[in-house]
PDB file of C-alpha atoms in Angstrom:
ATOM      1  CA  UNK A 272       0.140  -0.014  -0.098  1.00 39.00           C
ATOM      2  CA  UNK A 273       2.940   2.549  -0.443  1.00 43.00           C
ATOM      3  CA  UNK A 274       2.502   3.041  -4.171  1.00 48.00           C
ATOM      4  CA  UNK A 275       5.119   0.875  -5.844  1.00 50.00           C
ATOM      5  CA  UNK A 276       5.399  -2.834  -6.540  1.00 52.00           C
ATOM      6  CA  UNK A 277       7.860  -4.626  -4.093  1.00 52.00           C
ATOM      7  CA  UNK A 278      10.945  -5.750  -5.792  1.00 55.00           C
ATOM      8  CA  UNK A 279      11.880  -9.469  -6.146  1.00 56.00           C
ATOM      9  CA  UNK A 280      13.243 -10.916  -2.832  1.00 56.00           C
ATOM     10  CA  UNK A 281      11.352  -7.987  -0.761  1.00 64.00           C
ATOM     11  CA  UNK A 282       9.122 -10.651   0.836  1.00 74.00           C
ATOM     12  CA  UNK A 283      10.639 -11.445   4.378  1.00 70.00           C
ATOM     13  CA  UNK A 284       9.729 -14.551   6.348  1.00 73.00           C
ATOM     14  CA  UNK A 285      10.007 -13.104  10.091  1.00 71.00           C
ATOM     15  CA  UNK A 286       7.679 -15.639  11.841  1.00 74.00           C
ATOM     16  CA  UNK A 287       4.376 -15.211  13.452  1.00 83.00           C
ATOM     17  CA  UNK A 288       3.534 -11.739  15.442  1.00 83.00           C
ATOM     18  CA  UNK A 289       0.693 -13.712  17.181  1.00 87.00           C
ATOM     19  CA  UNK A 290       3.179 -15.577  19.226  1.00 90.00           C
ATOM     20  CA  UNK A 291       4.529 -12.359  20.440  1.00 90.00           C
ATOM     21  CA  UNK A 292       1.473 -11.109  22.145  1.00 92.00           C
ATOM     22  CA  UNK A 293       0.279 -14.552  23.267  1.00 94.00           C
ATOM     23  CA  UNK A 294       3.501 -15.341  24.954  1.00 93.00           C
ATOM     24  CA  UNK A 295       3.964 -11.843  26.433  1.00 93.00           C
ATOM     25  CA  UNK A 296       0.286 -11.736  27.709  1.00 96.00           C
ATOM     26  CA  UNK A 297       0.617 -15.200  29.339  1.00 97.00           C
ATOM     27  CA  UNK A 298       3.958 -14.262  31.079  1.00 96.00           C
ATOM     28  CA  UNK A 299       2.160 -11.112  32.542  1.00 96.00           C
ATOM     29  CA  UNK A 300      -0.535 -13.319  34.015  1.00 96.00           C
ATOM     30  CA  UNK A 301       1.383 -14.722  37.230  1.00 95.00           C
ATOM     31  CA  UNK A 302      -1.686 -16.415  38.841  1.00 95.00           C
ATOM     32  CA  UNK A 303      -5.481 -17.141  38.234  1.00 94.00           C
ATOM     33  CA  UNK A 304      -7.456 -14.060  38.417  1.00 93.00           C
ATOM     34  CA  UNK A 305     -10.705 -13.583  40.164  1.00 93.00           C
ATOM     35  CA  UNK A 306     -12.340 -14.314  37.197  1.00 90.00           C
ATOM     36  CA  UNK A 307     -11.282 -17.935  37.416  1.00 92.00           C
ATOM     37  CA  UNK A 308     -11.728 -18.446  41.097  1.00 90.00           C
ATOM     38  CA  UNK A 309     -15.359 -16.913  40.786  1.00 92.00           C
ATOM     39  CA  UNK A 310     -16.293 -19.934  38.609  1.00 91.00           C
ATOM     40  CA  UNK A 311     -14.551 -22.368  40.910  1.00 91.00           C
ATOM     41  CA  UNK A 312     -11.975 -23.215  38.469  1.00 93.00           C
ATOM     42  CA  UNK A 313      -8.809 -24.981  39.379  1.00 94.00           C
ATOM     43  CA  UNK A 314      -5.705 -24.611  37.207  1.00 96.00           C
ATOM     44  CA  UNK A 315      -5.261 -27.746  35.022  1.00 97.00           C
ATOM     45  CA  UNK A 316      -8.631 -29.078  36.093  1.00 97.00           C
ATOM     46  CA  UNK A 317     -11.045 -27.624  33.468  1.00 98.00           C
ATOM     47  CA  UNK A 318     -11.448 -27.409  29.705  1.00 98.00           C
ATOM     48  CA  UNK A 319     -11.561 -24.188  27.633  1.00 98.00           C
ATOM     49  CA  UNK A 320     -14.026 -24.232  24.874  1.00 98.00           C
ATOM     50  CA  UNK A 321     -14.910 -21.896  22.204  1.00 98.00           C
ATOM     51  CA  UNK A 322     -17.585 -22.096  19.318  1.00 97.00           C
ATOM     52  CA  UNK A 323     -18.526 -19.457  16.942  1.00 96.00           C
ATOM     53  CA  UNK A 324     -18.006 -20.507  13.380  1.00 95.00           C
ATOM     54  CA  UNK A 325     -20.913 -20.003  11.171  1.00 94.00           C
ATOM     55  CA  UNK A 326     -20.406 -23.769   9.719  1.00 95.00           C
ATOM     56  CA  UNK A 327     -20.995 -24.997  13.346  1.00 96.00           C
ATOM     57  CA  UNK A 328     -23.661 -22.582  14.621  1.00 96.00           C
ATOM     58  CA  UNK A 329     -25.791 -22.339  11.544  1.00 95.00           C
ATOM     59  CA  UNK A 330     -26.307 -26.116  11.314  1.00 95.00           C
ATOM     60  CA  UNK A 331     -28.558 -27.611  13.956  1.00 95.00           C
ATOM     61  CA  UNK A 332     -26.824 -31.140  13.629  1.00 96.00           C
ATOM     62  CA  UNK A 333     -23.543 -29.902  13.901  1.00 96.00           C
ATOM     63  CA  UNK A 334     -24.429 -27.789  17.075  1.00 96.00           C
ATOM     64  CA  UNK A 335     -26.193 -30.478  18.580  1.00 95.00           C
ATOM     65  CA  UNK A 336     -23.055 -32.792  18.216  1.00 96.00           C
ATOM     66  CA  UNK A 337     -20.801 -30.152  19.790  1.00 97.00           C
ATOM     67  CA  UNK A 338     -23.173 -29.361  22.787  1.00 96.00           C
ATOM     68  CA  UNK A 339     -23.916 -32.895  23.472  1.00 96.00           C
ATOM     69  CA  UNK A 340     -20.358 -33.684  23.616  1.00 97.00           C
ATOM     70  CA  UNK A 341     -19.613 -30.682  26.046  1.00 97.00           C
ATOM     71  CA  UNK A 342     -22.394 -31.674  28.228  1.00 96.00           C
ATOM     72  CA  UNK A 343     -21.201 -35.388  28.678  1.00 96.00           C
ATOM     73  CA  UNK A 344     -17.608 -34.096  29.315  1.00 98.00           C
ATOM     74  CA  UNK A 345     -18.660 -31.418  31.722  1.00 97.00           C
ATOM     75  CA  UNK A 346     -20.440 -34.134  33.661  1.00 95.00           C
ATOM     76  CA  UNK A 347     -18.123 -37.037  33.393  1.00 96.00           C
ATOM     77  CA  UNK A 348     -14.492 -35.575  32.970  1.00 97.00           C
ATOM     78  CA  UNK A 349     -14.245 -32.144  34.353  1.00 97.00           C
ATOM     79  CA  UNK A 350     -15.666 -28.576  34.151  1.00 97.00           C
ATOM     80  CA  UNK A 351     -15.649 -26.740  30.962  1.00 98.00           C
ATOM     81  CA  UNK A 352     -15.832 -22.898  30.413  1.00 97.00           C
ATOM     82  CA  UNK A 353     -17.065 -21.603  27.142  1.00 97.00           C
ATOM     83  CA  UNK A 354     -17.505 -17.794  26.526  1.00 97.00           C
ATOM     84  CA  UNK A 355     -20.862 -17.958  24.408  1.00 95.00           C
ATOM     85  CA  UNK A 356     -20.498 -15.940  21.185  1.00 94.00           C
ATOM     86  CA  UNK A 357     -23.758 -13.827  20.467  1.00 94.00           C
ATOM     87  CA  UNK A 358     -24.303 -15.753  17.347  1.00 94.00           C
ATOM     88  CA  UNK A 359     -23.965 -19.253  19.117  1.00 95.00           C
ATOM     89  CA  UNK A 360     -26.371 -18.018  21.853  1.00 94.00           C
ATOM     90  CA  UNK A 361     -28.853 -16.983  19.184  1.00 94.00           C
ATOM     91  CA  UNK A 362     -28.710 -20.105  17.233  1.00 94.00           C
ATOM     92  CA  UNK A 363     -29.197 -22.240  20.254  1.00 94.00           C
ATOM     93  CA  UNK A 364     -32.240 -20.444  21.208  1.00 92.00           C
ATOM     94  CA  UNK A 365     -33.279 -20.583  17.353  1.00 92.00           C
ATOM     95  CA  UNK A 366     -32.940 -24.427  17.047  1.00 91.00           C
ATOM     96  CA  UNK A 367     -33.338 -25.583  20.640  1.00 88.00           C
ATOM     97  CA  UNK A 368     -35.224 -22.675  22.217  1.00 85.00           C
ATOM     98  CA  UNK A 369     -32.791 -22.281  25.069  1.00 85.00           C
ATOM     99  CA  UNK A 370     -29.017 -22.577  25.925  1.00 86.00           C
ATOM    100  CA  UNK A 371     -28.188 -25.775  27.812  1.00 85.00           C
ATOM    101  CA  UNK A 372     -28.142 -25.589  31.510  1.00 89.00           C
ATOM    102  CA  UNK A 373     -25.734 -28.309  32.673  1.00 92.00           C
ATOM    103  CA  UNK A 374     -23.838 -28.762  35.678  1.00 92.00           C
ATOM    104  CA  UNK A 375     -20.134 -27.980  35.311  1.00 95.00           C
ATOM    105  CA  UNK A 376     -20.646 -26.424  31.786  1.00 96.00           C
ATOM    106  CA  UNK A 377     -20.121 -22.834  32.460  1.00 96.00           C
ATOM    107  CA  UNK A 378     -21.697 -20.656  29.649  1.00 96.00           C
ATOM    108  CA  UNK A 379     -20.200 -17.325  30.233  1.00 96.00           C
ATOM    109  CA  UNK A 380     -20.372 -13.921  28.458  1.00 95.00           C
ATOM    110  CA  UNK A 381     -17.646 -13.184  25.742  1.00 96.00           C
ATOM    111  CA  UNK A 382     -14.147 -12.457  27.379  1.00 96.00           C
ATOM    112  CA  UNK A 383     -11.469 -10.178  26.532  1.00 96.00           C
ATOM    113  CA  UNK A 384      -8.234 -11.317  24.956  1.00 97.00           C
ATOM    114  CA  UNK A 385      -6.317 -11.278  28.081  1.00 96.00           C
ATOM    115  CA  UNK A 386      -9.099 -13.399  29.713  1.00 96.00           C
ATOM    116  CA  UNK A 387      -8.745 -15.751  26.945  1.00 97.00           C
ATOM    117  CA  UNK A 388      -5.170 -16.261  27.178  1.00 98.00           C
ATOM    118  CA  UNK A 389      -5.561 -16.702  30.904  1.00 97.00           C
ATOM    119  CA  UNK A 390      -8.288 -19.513  30.191  1.00 98.00           C
ATOM    120  CA  UNK A 391      -6.045 -21.177  27.876  1.00 98.00           C
ATOM    121  CA  UNK A 392      -3.034 -20.856  29.957  1.00 98.00           C
ATOM    122  CA  UNK A 393      -4.523 -22.717  33.093  1.00 98.00           C
ATOM    123  CA  UNK A 394      -6.624 -25.162  31.242  1.00 98.00           C
ATOM    124  CA  UNK A 395      -6.123 -28.834  30.891  1.00 98.00           C
ATOM    125  CA  UNK A 396      -6.702 -28.586  27.061  1.00 98.00           C
ATOM    126  CA  UNK A 397      -8.549 -26.378  24.537  1.00 98.00           C
ATOM    127  CA  UNK A 398     -11.569 -27.153  22.370  1.00 98.00           C
ATOM    128  CA  UNK A 399     -12.427 -24.797  19.616  1.00 98.00           C
ATOM    129  CA  UNK A 400     -13.296 -24.044  16.022  1.00 97.00           C
ATOM    130  CA  UNK A 401     -11.403 -20.803  16.148  1.00 95.00           C
ATOM    131  CA  UNK A 402      -8.100 -20.535  13.904  1.00 92.00           C
ATOM    132  CA  UNK A 403      -6.501 -18.073  16.249  1.00 94.00           C
ATOM    133  CA  UNK A 404      -6.934 -20.004  19.361  1.00 97.00           C
ATOM    134  CA  UNK A 405      -5.695 -23.281  17.851  1.00 97.00           C
ATOM    135  CA  UNK A 406      -2.358 -21.530  17.423  1.00 96.00           C
ATOM    136  CA  UNK A 407      -2.406 -19.879  20.929  1.00 97.00           C
ATOM    137  CA  UNK A 408      -3.016 -23.074  22.623  1.00 98.00           C
ATOM    138  CA  UNK A 409       0.213 -24.338  20.884  1.00 97.00           C
ATOM    139  CA  UNK A 410       2.131 -21.442  22.154  1.00 96.00           C
ATOM    140  CA  UNK A 411       0.979 -21.957  25.584  1.00 97.00           C
ATOM    141  CA  UNK A 412       1.943 -25.724  25.429  1.00 97.00           C
ATOM    142  CA  UNK A 413      -1.799 -26.889  25.565  1.00 98.00           C
ATOM    143  CA  UNK A 414      -3.273 -29.687  23.292  1.00 98.00           C
ATOM    144  CA  UNK A 415      -6.129 -28.436  21.085  1.00 98.00           C
ATOM    145  CA  UNK A 416      -9.090 -30.313  19.793  1.00 98.00           C
ATOM    146  CA  UNK A 417     -10.422 -28.654  16.880  1.00 98.00           C
ATOM    147  CA  UNK A 418     -14.126 -28.931  16.294  1.00 98.00           C
ATOM    148  CA  UNK A 419     -14.076 -28.806  12.522  1.00 97.00           C
ATOM    149  CA  UNK A 420     -13.291 -31.127   9.810  1.00 96.00           C
ATOM    150  CA  UNK A 421     -10.075 -29.448   8.457  1.00 95.00           C
ATOM    151  CA  UNK A 422      -7.857 -26.654   9.850  1.00 95.00           C
ATOM    152  CA  UNK A 423      -5.569 -24.127   8.338  1.00 94.00           C
ATOM    153  CA  UNK A 424      -2.826 -25.226  10.673  1.00 95.00           C
ATOM    154  CA  UNK A 425      -1.994 -28.788   9.331  1.00 96.00           C
ATOM    155  CA  UNK A 426       1.398 -28.415  10.831  1.00 95.00           C
ATOM    156  CA  UNK A 427       0.154 -28.644  14.293  1.00 96.00           C
ATOM    157  CA  UNK A 428      -2.099 -31.675  13.397  1.00 96.00           C
ATOM    158  CA  UNK A 429       0.951 -33.286  11.740  1.00 96.00           C
ATOM    159  CA  UNK A 430       2.764 -32.568  14.898  1.00 95.00           C
ATOM    160  CA  UNK A 431       0.323 -34.386  16.903  1.00 96.00           C
ATOM    161  CA  UNK A 432      -0.432 -31.129  19.009  1.00 97.00           C
ATOM    162  CA  UNK A 433      -3.917 -30.476  17.381  1.00 98.00           C
ATOM    163  CA  UNK A 434      -6.689 -33.195  16.980  1.00 97.00           C
ATOM    164  CA  UNK A 435      -9.416 -32.811  14.214  1.00 97.00           C
ATOM    165  CA  UNK A 436     -12.340 -34.070  15.922  1.00 97.00           C
ATOM    166  CA  UNK A 437     -15.031 -33.047  13.603  1.00 97.00           C
ATOM    167  CA  UNK A 438     -18.384 -32.506  15.426  1.00 97.00           C
ATOM    168  CA  UNK A 439     -19.763 -35.803  16.120  1.00 97.00           C
ATOM    169  CA  UNK A 440     -20.234 -36.449  19.798  1.00 97.00           C
ATOM    170  CA  UNK A 441     -18.258 -39.573  19.906  1.00 98.00           C
ATOM    171  CA  UNK A 442     -15.278 -38.265  18.025  1.00 98.00           C
ATOM    172  CA  UNK A 443     -15.145 -35.183  20.214  1.00 98.00           C
ATOM    173  CA  UNK A 444     -15.218 -37.100  23.600  1.00 98.00           C
ATOM    174  CA  UNK A 445     -12.583 -39.551  22.461  1.00 98.00           C
ATOM    175  CA  UNK A 446     -10.170 -36.804  21.299  1.00 98.00           C
ATOM    176  CA  UNK A 447     -10.695 -34.694  24.478  1.00 98.00           C
ATOM    177  CA  UNK A 448      -9.937 -37.539  26.705  1.00 98.00           C
ATOM    178  CA  UNK A 449      -6.944 -38.565  24.870  1.00 97.00           C
ATOM    179  CA  UNK A 450      -5.715 -34.967  24.749  1.00 97.00           C
ATOM    180  CA  UNK A 451      -6.082 -34.518  28.575  1.00 97.00           C
ATOM    181  CA  UNK A 452      -4.352 -37.853  29.289  1.00 97.00           C
ATOM    182  CA  UNK A 453      -1.466 -37.217  27.169  1.00 96.00           C
ATOM    183  CA  UNK A 454       1.571 -35.234  28.441  1.00 95.00           C
ATOM    184  CA  UNK A 455       2.808 -32.475  26.502  1.00 96.00           C
ATOM    185  CA  UNK A 456       5.969 -33.481  24.655  1.00 94.00           C
ATOM    186  CA  UNK A 457       9.392 -32.484  25.976  1.00 92.00           C
ATOM    187  CA  UNK A 458      10.792 -31.582  22.514  1.00 92.00           C
ATOM    188  CA  UNK A 459       8.275 -29.529  20.208  1.00 91.00           C
ATOM    189  CA  UNK A 460       9.124 -28.259  16.886  1.00 87.00           C
ATOM    190  CA  UNK A 461       9.181 -24.370  16.427  1.00 88.00           C
ATOM    191  CA  UNK A 462       6.507 -24.333  13.657  1.00 87.00           C
ATOM    192  CA  UNK A 463       5.976 -20.657  13.298  1.00 84.00           C
ATOM    193  CA  UNK A 464       9.362 -19.151  14.554  1.00 76.00           C
ATOM    194  CA  UNK A 465      10.639 -19.166  17.906  1.00 73.00           C
ATOM    195  CA  UNK A 466      11.946 -15.498  18.325  1.00 73.00           C
ATOM    196  CA  UNK A 467      10.169 -12.261  19.113  1.00 76.00           C
ATOM    197  CA  UNK A 468       8.855 -11.168  15.641  1.00 71.00           C
ATOM    198  CA  UNK A 469       7.856  -7.612  15.805  1.00 74.00           C
ATOM    199  CA  UNK A 470      11.423  -5.885  15.704  1.00 73.00           C
ATOM    200  CA  UNK A 471      12.037  -7.913  12.714  1.00 71.00           C
ATOM    201  CA  UNK A 472       8.717  -6.840  11.072  1.00 76.00           C
ATOM    202  CA  UNK A 473       9.511  -3.055  11.805  1.00 76.00           C
ATOM    203  CA  UNK A 474      13.162  -3.477  10.548  1.00 76.00           C
ATOM    204  CA  UNK A 475      11.945  -4.968   7.204  1.00 76.00           C
ATOM    205  CA  UNK A 476       9.339  -1.992   6.664  1.00 75.00           C
ATOM    206  CA  UNK A 477      11.966   0.755   7.689  1.00 76.00           C
ATOM    207  CA  UNK A 478      14.548  -0.819   5.344  1.00 75.00           C
ATOM    208  CA  UNK A 479      12.179  -0.992   2.325  1.00 74.00           C
ATOM    209  CA  UNK A 480      10.940   2.568   2.979  1.00 72.00           C
ATOM    210  CA  UNK A 481      14.531   3.506   3.065  1.00 74.00           C
ATOM    211  CA  UNK A 482      15.137   1.872  -0.342  1.00 74.00           C
ATOM    212  CA  UNK A 483      11.942   3.368  -1.935  1.00 73.00           C
ATOM    213  CA  UNK A 484      12.104   6.758  -1.003  1.00 71.00           C
ATOM    214  CA  UNK A 485      15.761   7.326  -0.165  1.00 68.00           C
ATOM    215  CA  UNK A 486      14.578   8.684   3.230  1.00 64.00           C
ATOM    216  CA  UNK A 487      16.519   7.572   6.201  1.00 65.00           C
ATOM    217  CA  UNK A 488      13.664   6.896   8.385  1.00 59.00           C
ATOM    218  CA  UNK A 489      15.304   4.022  10.303  1.00 57.00           C
ATOM    219  CA  UNK A 490      17.665   5.840  12.336  1.00 61.00           C
ATOM    220  CA  UNK A 491      15.007   8.310  13.331  1.00 55.00           C
ATOM    221  CA  UNK A 492      12.805   5.528  14.566  1.00 55.00           C
ATOM    222  CA  UNK A 493      15.680   3.835  16.438  1.00 52.00           C
ATOM    223  CA  UNK A 494      16.107   7.148  18.230  1.00 46.00           C
ATOM    224  CA  UNK A 495      12.659   7.246  19.373  1.00 49.00           C
TER     225      UNK A 495
END
């Protein structure tokens, strides 16, 4: 968006800026907040779930499979906390006339990014149809069960860190139980880079601005 086509070789592979913010935010969270304690959640003794994709929420069969699994897991394995997306709440009421009321299935209001990171950090495992949360779970060293038939992050699946369960009740329950029972590997590949990425992004942008416009902006920003 700066008016000139990029030169050949100007695309820089720097890593994933999502890792920067997820890891930094998790590091700032030193202990469970009042948000978790009010729900009676103990670190490592609950599941963190999210459901919001239209492919799941707008299909009553898929939605029923997911919530049937959630209800059974909450009753037989451990508590589940699920911040309920407005679309998910709406479609539950549309198809089933109400939201489920199941013991140990905590359907809470939508949460902030920091609260989401906290929920993932202290969970036993993550269940989600969110693309972003799949990667955040990996950065926080949590197994993820993806409530979809496919995922953008095939590297995580191939590494055994993300399990594609689809939306059948039996498959979700089986994959979650396996994830909770499996210790996180001692050696995990750095699939999306292992360094702080943001400085490399800034450096690349400033270098390209210098090259295109001949303006030495890099030294100015470094001095700031």
